[in-house]
Amino acid sequence: MKRVFSGVQPTGDVTIGNYLGAIKRFVELQDTTEAFFSIVNMHAWTIPQEPDVLKQKTLSLAALYLAVGLDPDKTTIFVQSDVPEHSELAWYLQCMTYIGELGRMTQFKEKGEGKETVSVGLYTYPALMAADILLYQTELVPVGDDQKQHLELTRDLAERFNKRFGEAFKVPEPLISEFGARIMGLDDPTKKMSKSAPSPYNRITLADTPDEIRSKIMKSVTDTENEIRYDPERKPGISNLLTIFSLFSGETVDQLVARLQGKGYGTLKKELVEVVVGHLQPIQERHRQILESGELASVLRQGGERARQEAAKTLQAVKEKMGLMV
Ligand code: AQP
């Protein structure tokens, strides 16, 4: 079975972008691969956090992994900070990463833009992400389109290390959907939907109430025409709504366009509200039950132990090759 690793940062309520671009795929992969799914809370500290809120978001995200259908008997679910091997390997990889490579990362540029101060952690974060992936001898990494550049750096670092010191890492492949890998913001369909975008109208989160979902979809930015057509270049707003509709309902975009022909944007939006609410409500119910049940503590403890076992093997081999075992 192929090895899979992926993670989500507990930096806010998970959006339908995170869900459709990554988390939904985690569930699809759990029966056919050997997967490690992490709540990457150390990454969250690349921007300022409130400790209590971070703790609560970490548990909430772990509960969400279970609520969407991840089964801890089939996959390893763990919190990144429970496995200190991540930060140790990140340090060795940072020493092999060039300043120019990190400076080219578009996410660093976007997240740092307009900020008075930017942490070194935000700059070196791709090396920590590379460590997350390489520690588990990962072959496939299911992610959204925005992580492609970081994955390329991870591959470069694995190849660089293997060439210099001998084979220590598998070189992972990104697993990015052809369709739905970049869900766009509802308030600005030229930018991606994001947990930490300033306006709540940018995103639908998996915690949103039916009223919030209705209000956000009905207010979503479209265009001045009234023809329902899939054309991401000229009609990014409508095309984004059609993509979300298709991924939640299973109807293809062509089927949707044919069925909704001549019905106008209002009808598309109203139907989409029903589909999204119908899909999210059972997840929200399970999420509540899991948080109340207290089952998370043992799932995360076992996941952390299992992850550490695997991570320690890779780290040991790396340290031997680098002359660090004296
Ligand atoms: N808009 C998106 N469409 C499809 N996939 C997306 N992902 C993120 N946004 C979209 C994918 O979700 C996974 C988890 O993302 P992350 O928590 O590692 O951070 P991110 O990529 O930076 O996502 P956000 O929502 O924008 O978070 P913040 O605001 O905290 O930076 C990844 O696989 C990502 O590709």
GROMACS .gro file of C-alpha atoms and ligand atoms in nm:
model
  361
    1MET     CA    1   0.000   0.000   0.000
    2LYS     CA    2   0.127   0.348  -0.081
    3ARG     CA    3   0.223   0.579   0.203
    4VAL     CA    4   0.024   0.900   0.231
    5PHE     CA    5   0.079   1.206   0.449
    6SER     CA    6  -0.113   1.531   0.468
    7GLY     CA    7  -0.203   1.793   0.725
    8VAL     CA    8  -0.426   2.089   0.794
    9GLN     CA    9  -0.339   2.388   1.012
   10PRO     CA   10  -0.573   2.463   1.304
   11THR     CA   11  -0.568   2.832   1.216
   12GLY     CA   12  -0.942   2.889   1.197
   13ASP     CA   13  -1.261   2.708   1.111
   14VAL     CA   14  -1.199   2.466   0.825
   15THR     CA   15  -1.343   2.598   0.498
   16ILE     CA   16  -1.520   2.407   0.224
   17GLY     CA   17  -1.200   2.484   0.024
   18ASN     CA   18  -0.991   2.282   0.272
   19TYR     CA   19  -1.262   2.014   0.272
   20LEU     CA   20  -1.312   1.977  -0.104
   21GLY     CA   21  -0.946   2.035  -0.193
   22ALA     CA   22  -0.793   1.805   0.068
   23ILE     CA   23  -0.988   1.653   0.359
   24LYS     CA   24  -1.256   1.481   0.149
   25ARG     CA   25  -0.973   1.310  -0.041
   26PHE     CA   26  -0.819   1.188   0.285
   27VAL     CA   27  -1.134   0.984   0.346
   28GLU     CA   28  -1.129   0.842  -0.007
   29LEU     CA   29  -0.766   0.731   0.041
   30GLN     CA   30  -0.794   0.563   0.379
   31ASP     CA   31  -0.901   0.221   0.246
   32THR     CA   32  -0.637   0.189  -0.023
   33THR     CA   33  -0.327   0.350   0.132
   34GLU     CA   34  -0.134   0.360   0.458
   35ALA     CA   35  -0.206   0.715   0.564
   36PHE     CA   36  -0.084   0.962   0.826
   37PHE     CA   37  -0.305   1.269   0.874
   38SER     CA   38  -0.182   1.541   1.105
   39ILE     CA   39  -0.320   1.851   1.269
   40VAL     CA   40  -0.017   2.067   1.195
   41ASN     CA   41  -0.037   2.299   1.495
   42MET     CA   42   0.331   2.400   1.481
   43HIS     CA   43   0.266   2.557   1.141
   44ALA     CA   44  -0.007   2.768   1.299
   45TRP     CA   45   0.261   2.960   1.492
   46THR     CA   46   0.400   3.110   1.169
   47ILE     CA   47   0.143   3.380   1.242
   48PRO     CA   48   0.045   3.505   1.593
   49GLN     CA   49  -0.196   3.280   1.787
   50GLU     CA   50  -0.392   3.288   2.112
   51PRO     CA   51  -0.279   2.975   2.304
   52ASP     CA   52  -0.627   2.884   2.437
   53VAL     CA   53  -0.788   2.934   2.098
   54LEU     CA   54  -0.517   2.730   1.926
   55LYS     CA   55  -0.571   2.442   2.169
   56GLN     CA   56  -0.945   2.446   2.113
   57LYS     CA   57  -0.906   2.468   1.732
   58THR     CA   58  -0.660   2.176   1.738
   59LEU     CA   59  -0.910   1.952   1.918
   60SER     CA   60  -1.192   2.075   1.697
   61LEU     CA   61  -0.995   1.989   1.383
   62ALA     CA   62  -0.910   1.643   1.519
   63ALA     CA   63  -1.282   1.589   1.586
   64LEU     CA   64  -1.358   1.706   1.234
   65TYR     CA   65  -1.121   1.446   1.087
   66LEU     CA   66  -1.332   1.181   1.259
   67ALA     CA   67  -1.661   1.353   1.178
   68VAL     CA   68  -1.596   1.352   0.802
   69GLY     CA   69  -1.526   0.979   0.818
   70LEU     CA   70  -1.159   0.917   0.895
   71ASP     CA   71  -1.128   0.595   1.090
   72PRO     CA   72  -0.842   0.578   1.344
   73ASP     CA   73  -0.827   0.200   1.295
   74LYS     CA   74  -0.738   0.255   0.930
   75THR     CA   75  -0.527   0.574   0.945
   76THR     CA   76  -0.291   0.744   1.187
   77ILE     CA   77  -0.439   1.070   1.315
   78PHE     CA   78  -0.205   1.282   1.525
   79VAL     CA   79  -0.109   1.628   1.643
   80GLN     CA   80   0.219   1.750   1.496
   81SER     CA   81   0.360   1.888   1.824
   82ASP     CA   82   0.324   1.541   1.983
   83VAL     CA   83   0.601   1.421   1.749
   84PRO     CA   84   0.917   1.628   1.816
   85GLU     CA   85   1.097   1.454   1.528
   86HIS     CA   86   0.923   1.703   1.296
   87SER     CA   87   1.110   2.003   1.431
   88GLU     CA   88   1.442   1.818   1.451
   89LEU     CA   89   1.431   1.707   1.088
   90ALA     CA   90   1.306   2.054   0.989
   91TRP     CA   91   1.630   2.200   1.129
   92TYR     CA   92   1.851   1.966   0.925
   93LEU     CA   93   1.648   2.040   0.612
   94GLN     CA   94   1.663   2.415   0.674
   95CYS     CA   95   2.041   2.384   0.666
   96MET     CA   96   2.008   2.240   0.315
   97THR     CA   97   1.752   2.492   0.188
   98TYR     CA   98   1.870   2.805   0.011
   99ILE     CA   99   1.745   3.152   0.105
  100GLY     CA  100   1.654   3.216  -0.260
  101GLU     CA  101   1.431   2.906  -0.267
  102LEU     CA  102   1.231   3.019   0.035
  103GLY     CA  103   1.208   3.377  -0.091
  104ARG     CA  104   1.039   3.255  -0.408
  105MET     CA  105   0.749   3.087  -0.225
  106THR     CA  106   0.430   3.266  -0.324
  107GLN     CA  107   0.253   3.180   0.002
  108PHE     CA  108   0.529   3.355   0.198
  109LYS     CA  109   0.492   3.661  -0.021
  110GLU     CA  110   0.110   3.662   0.009
  111LYS     CA  111   0.095   3.604   0.383
  112GLY     CA  112   0.376   3.852   0.453
  113GLU     CA  113   0.236   4.124   0.226
  114GLY     CA  114   0.153   4.451   0.402
  115LYS     CA  115   0.264   4.318   0.746
  116GLU     CA  116   0.491   4.538   0.956
  117THR     CA  117   0.684   4.238   1.085
  118VAL     CA  118   0.709   3.886   0.950
  119SER     CA  119   0.847   3.596   1.155
  120VAL     CA  120   1.140   3.380   1.049
  121GLY     CA  121   0.901   3.087   1.099
  122LEU     CA  122   0.677   3.208   0.817
  123TYR     CA  123   0.984   3.218   0.596
  124THR     CA  124   1.120   2.873   0.685
  125TYR     CA  125   0.779   2.702   0.711
  126PRO     CA  126   0.823   2.509   0.381
  127ALA     CA  127   1.121   2.325   0.536
  128LEU     CA  128   0.900   2.215   0.828
  129MET     CA  129   0.638   2.101   0.578
  130ALA     CA  130   0.907   1.904   0.392
  131ALA     CA  131   1.006   1.741   0.722
  132ASP     CA  132   0.641   1.650   0.795
  133ILE     CA  133   0.619   1.468   0.465
  134LEU     CA  134   0.965   1.308   0.442
  135LEU     CA  135   0.962   1.166   0.796
  136TYR     CA  136   0.695   0.913   0.695
  137GLN     CA  137   0.857   0.792   0.372
  138THR     CA  138   0.555   0.943   0.204
  139GLU     CA  139   0.479   0.858  -0.158
  140LEU     CA  140   0.160   1.059  -0.210
  141VAL     CA  141   0.054   1.393  -0.064
  142PRO     CA  142  -0.313   1.490  -0.117
  143VAL     CA  143  -0.326   1.872  -0.113
  144GLY     CA  144  -0.497   2.165  -0.278
  145ASP     CA  145  -0.337   2.351  -0.564
  146ASP     CA  146  -0.191   2.622  -0.335
  147GLN     CA  147   0.056   2.370  -0.189
  148LYS     CA  148   0.207   2.266  -0.523
  149GLN     CA  149   0.512   2.491  -0.489
  150HIS     CA  150   0.586   2.365  -0.138
  151LEU     CA  151   0.563   2.008  -0.265
  152GLU     CA  152   0.814   2.084  -0.539
  153LEU     CA  153   1.056   2.215  -0.277
  154THR     CA  154   0.998   1.900  -0.067
  155ARG     CA  155   1.089   1.685  -0.367
  156ASP     CA  156   1.401   1.895  -0.435
  157LEU     CA  157   1.512   1.863  -0.073
  158ALA     CA  158   1.459   1.485  -0.072
  159GLU     CA  159   1.659   1.448  -0.392
  160ARG     CA  160   1.932   1.685  -0.267
  161PHE     CA  161   1.969   1.491   0.058
  162ASN     CA  162   1.964   1.148  -0.108
  163LYS     CA  163   2.226   1.255  -0.360
  164ARG     CA  164   2.460   1.402  -0.099
  165PHE     CA  165   2.424   1.142   0.179
  166GLY     CA  166   2.269   0.832   0.017
  167GLU     CA  167   1.905   0.722   0.006
  168ALA     CA  168   1.716   0.835   0.318
  169PHE     CA  169   1.385   0.961   0.180
  170LYS     CA  170   1.120   0.855  -0.070
  171VAL     CA  171   1.057   1.136  -0.319
  172PRO     CA  172   0.685   1.215  -0.278
  173GLU     CA  173   0.432   1.296  -0.550
  174PRO     CA  174   0.160   1.557  -0.500
  175LEU     CA  175  -0.195   1.430  -0.538
  176ILE     CA  176  -0.388   1.732  -0.663
  177SER     CA  177  -0.738   1.693  -0.811
  178GLU     CA  178  -0.786   1.811  -1.167
  179PHE     CA  179  -1.114   1.967  -1.057
  180GLY     CA  180  -1.179   2.156  -0.731
  181ALA     CA  181  -0.815   2.189  -0.626
  182ARG     CA  182  -0.863   2.564  -0.582
  183ILE     CA  183  -1.197   2.678  -0.445
  184MET     CA  184  -1.219   3.053  -0.480
  185GLY     CA  185  -1.338   3.315  -0.232
  186LEU     CA  186  -1.711   3.393  -0.244
  187ASP     CA  187  -1.643   3.765  -0.200
  188ASP     CA  188  -1.366   3.772  -0.460
  189PRO     CA  189  -1.357   3.474  -0.696
  190THR     CA  190  -1.016   3.573  -0.830
  191LYS     CA  191  -0.852   3.480  -0.495
  192LYS     CA  192  -0.860   3.145  -0.317
  193MET     CA  193  -1.100   3.075  -0.032
  194SER     CA  194  -0.904   3.081   0.294
  195LYS     CA  195  -0.957   3.016   0.666
  196SER     CA  196  -0.780   3.338   0.757
  197ALA     CA  197  -0.912   3.576   0.488
  198PRO     CA  198  -1.023   3.896   0.664
  199SER     CA  199  -1.390   3.883   0.558
  200PRO     CA  200  -1.615   3.596   0.674
  201TYR     CA  201  -1.797   3.638   0.339
  202ASN     CA  202  -1.485   3.497   0.171
  203ARG     CA  203  -1.564   3.146   0.293
  204ILE     CA  204  -1.815   2.887   0.405
  205THR     CA  205  -1.681   2.699   0.704
  206LEU     CA  206  -1.777   2.352   0.817
  207ALA     CA  207  -1.906   2.514   1.138
  208ASP     CA  208  -2.141   2.763   0.966
  209THR     CA  209  -2.513   2.757   1.051
  210PRO     CA  210  -2.769   2.716   0.771
  211ASP     CA  211  -2.847   3.090   0.797
  212GLU     CA  212  -2.480   3.183   0.761
  213ILE     CA  213  -2.441   2.950   0.463
  214ARG     CA  214  -2.753   3.098   0.300
  215SER     CA  215  -2.642   3.455   0.357
  216LYS     CA  216  -2.288   3.392   0.226
  217ILE     CA  217  -2.399   3.209  -0.090
  218MET     CA  218  -2.678   3.453  -0.171
  219LYS     CA  219  -2.434   3.748  -0.135
  220SER     CA  220  -2.155   3.578  -0.330
  221VAL     CA  221  -1.999   3.785  -0.608
  222THR     CA  222  -2.097   3.680  -0.961
  223ASP     CA  223  -2.119   3.902  -1.271
  224THR     CA  224  -2.363   4.133  -1.446
  225GLU     CA  225  -2.495   3.870  -1.692
  226ASN     CA  226  -2.757   3.613  -1.606
  227GLU     CA  227  -2.639   3.314  -1.809
  228ILE     CA  228  -2.525   3.007  -1.616
  229ARG     CA  229  -2.209   2.898  -1.793
  230TYR     CA  230  -1.881   2.740  -1.680
  231ASP     CA  231  -1.607   2.979  -1.782
  232PRO     CA  232  -1.348   3.037  -1.506
  233GLU     CA  233  -1.172   3.310  -1.707
  234ARG     CA  234  -1.473   3.530  -1.785
  235LYS     CA  235  -1.719   3.414  -1.519
  236PRO     CA  236  -1.506   3.319  -1.215
  237GLY     CA  237  -1.788   3.364  -0.961
  238ILE     CA  238  -2.047   3.145  -1.135
  239SER     CA  239  -1.782   2.890  -1.231
  240ASN     CA  240  -1.674   2.867  -0.866
  241LEU     CA  241  -2.035   2.813  -0.752
  242LEU     CA  242  -2.081   2.544  -1.018
  243THR     CA  243  -1.759   2.372  -0.903
  244ILE     CA  244  -1.873   2.370  -0.539
  245PHE     CA  245  -2.221   2.251  -0.643
  246SER     CA  246  -2.078   1.968  -0.851
  247LEU     CA  247  -1.837   1.849  -0.582
  248PHE     CA  248  -2.106   1.843  -0.313
  249SER     CA  249  -2.388   1.698  -0.525
  250GLY     CA  250  -2.206   1.458  -0.757
  251GLU     CA  251  -2.381   1.612  -1.060
  252THR     CA  252  -2.128   1.707  -1.328
  253VAL     CA  253  -2.088   2.071  -1.425
  254ASP     CA  254  -2.234   1.991  -1.770
  255GLN     CA  255  -2.541   1.832  -1.611
  256LEU     CA  256  -2.586   2.132  -1.381
  257VAL     CA  257  -2.551   2.383  -1.663
  258ALA     CA  258  -2.804   2.192  -1.875
  259ARG     CA  259  -3.052   2.151  -1.589
  260LEU     CA  260  -3.031   2.514  -1.473
  261GLN     CA  261  -3.035   2.668  -1.823
  262GLY     CA  262  -3.247   2.985  -1.832
  263LYS     CA  263  -3.318   2.971  -1.457
  264GLY     CA  264  -3.090   3.255  -1.347
  265TYR     CA  265  -2.831   3.300  -1.075
  266GLY     CA  266  -3.090   3.322  -0.794
  267THR     CA  267  -3.209   2.965  -0.857
  268LEU     CA  268  -2.851   2.833  -0.877
  269LYS     CA  269  -2.765   2.998  -0.546
  270LYS     CA  270  -3.082   2.877  -0.369
  271GLU     CA  271  -3.027   2.517  -0.483
  272LEU     CA  272  -2.662   2.538  -0.381
  273VAL     CA  273  -2.761   2.650  -0.030
  274GLU     CA  274  -2.976   2.335   0.008
  275VAL     CA  275  -2.698   2.107  -0.117
  276VAL     CA  276  -2.429   2.256   0.108
  277VAL     CA  277  -2.651   2.267   0.418
  278GLY     CA  278  -2.765   1.908   0.353
  279HIS     CA  279  -2.405   1.788   0.326
  280LEU     CA  280  -2.266   1.978   0.624
  281GLN     CA  281  -2.542   1.920   0.880
  282PRO     CA  282  -2.465   1.549   0.947
  283ILE     CA  283  -2.092   1.631   0.972
  284GLN     CA  284  -2.167   1.906   1.224
  285GLU     CA  285  -2.384   1.670   1.428
  286ARG     CA  286  -2.109   1.403   1.440
  287HIS     CA  287  -1.852   1.671   1.521
  288ARG     CA  288  -2.055   1.779   1.824
  289GLN     CA  289  -2.097   1.420   1.944
  290ILE     CA  290  -1.725   1.342   1.908
  291LEU     CA  291  -1.621   1.651   2.103
  292GLU     CA  292  -1.867   1.562   2.381
  293SER     CA  293  -1.775   1.192   2.392
  294GLY     CA  294  -1.418   1.239   2.513
  295GLU     CA  295  -1.292   0.976   2.265
  296LEU     CA  296  -1.040   1.215   2.110
  297ALA     CA  297  -0.777   1.188   2.382
  298SER     CA  298  -0.710   0.819   2.321
  299VAL     CA  299  -0.727   0.852   1.940
  300LEU     CA  300  -0.464   1.129   1.948
  301ARG     CA  301  -0.246   0.951   2.204
  302GLN     CA  302  -0.237   0.632   1.997
  303GLY     CA  303  -0.190   0.828   1.674
  304GLY     CA  304   0.099   1.023   1.826
  305GLU     CA  305   0.270   0.704   1.944
  306ARG     CA  306   0.234   0.535   1.607
  307ALA     CA  307   0.357   0.846   1.421
  308ARG     CA  308   0.658   0.874   1.653
  309GLN     CA  309   0.759   0.514   1.587
  310GLU     CA  310   0.772   0.578   1.213
  311ALA     CA  311   0.924   0.925   1.240
  312ALA     CA  312   1.201   0.803   1.472
  313LYS     CA  313   1.315   0.542   1.217
  314THR     CA  314   1.365   0.803   0.946
  315LEU     CA  315   1.529   1.053   1.180
  316GLN     CA  316   1.774   0.791   1.309
  317ALA     CA  317   1.881   0.709   0.951
  318VAL     CA  318   1.918   1.079   0.868
  319LYS     CA  319   2.133   1.146   1.175
  320GLU     CA  320   2.357   0.851   1.104
  321LYS     CA  321   2.414   0.972   0.749
  322MET     CA  322   2.488   1.326   0.867
  323GLY     CA  323   2.741   1.224   1.130
  324LEU     CA  324   2.518   1.321   1.417
  325MET     CA  325   2.517   0.988   1.602
  326VAL     CA  326   2.830   0.996   1.813
  327AQP     N1  327  -0.930   2.734  -0.149
  327AQP     C1  328  -0.884   2.610  -0.146
  327AQP     N2  329  -0.926   2.520  -0.239
  327AQP     C2  330  -0.879   2.392  -0.236
  327AQP     N3  331  -0.792   2.347  -0.142
  327AQP     C3  332  -0.751   2.433  -0.048
  327AQP     N4  333  -0.668   2.420   0.058
  327AQP     C4  334  -0.659   2.538   0.121
  327AQP     N5  335  -0.736   2.629   0.062
  327AQP     C5  336  -0.794   2.568  -0.045
  327AQP     C6  337  -0.602   2.297   0.096
  327AQP     O1  338  -0.643   2.266   0.229
  327AQP     C7  339  -0.537   2.195   0.293
  327AQP     C8  340  -0.514   2.250   0.430
  327AQP     O2  341  -0.467   2.382   0.419
  327AQP     P1  342  -0.374   2.441   0.533
  327AQP     O3  343  -0.446   2.440   0.660
  327AQP     O4  344  -0.245   2.367   0.532
  327AQP     O5  345  -0.342   2.588   0.494
  327AQP     P2  346  -0.360   2.670   0.364
  327AQP     O6  347  -0.324   2.592   0.242
  327AQP     O7  348  -0.284   2.798   0.382
  327AQP     O8  349  -0.518   2.694   0.366
  327AQP     P3  350  -0.599   2.820   0.418
  327AQP     O9  351  -0.741   2.779   0.428
  327AQP    O10  352  -0.568   2.937   0.331
  327AQP    O11  353  -0.544   2.843   0.563
  327AQP     P4  354  -0.476   2.973   0.625
  327AQP    O12  355  -0.573   3.082   0.604
  327AQP    O13  356  -0.453   2.937   0.768
  327AQP    O14  357  -0.348   2.995   0.550
  327AQP     C9  358  -0.415   2.204   0.202
  327AQP    O15  359  -0.401   2.081   0.132
  327AQP    C10  360  -0.451   2.313   0.107
  327AQP    O16  361  -0.389   2.298  -0.019
   0.00000   0.00000   0.00000
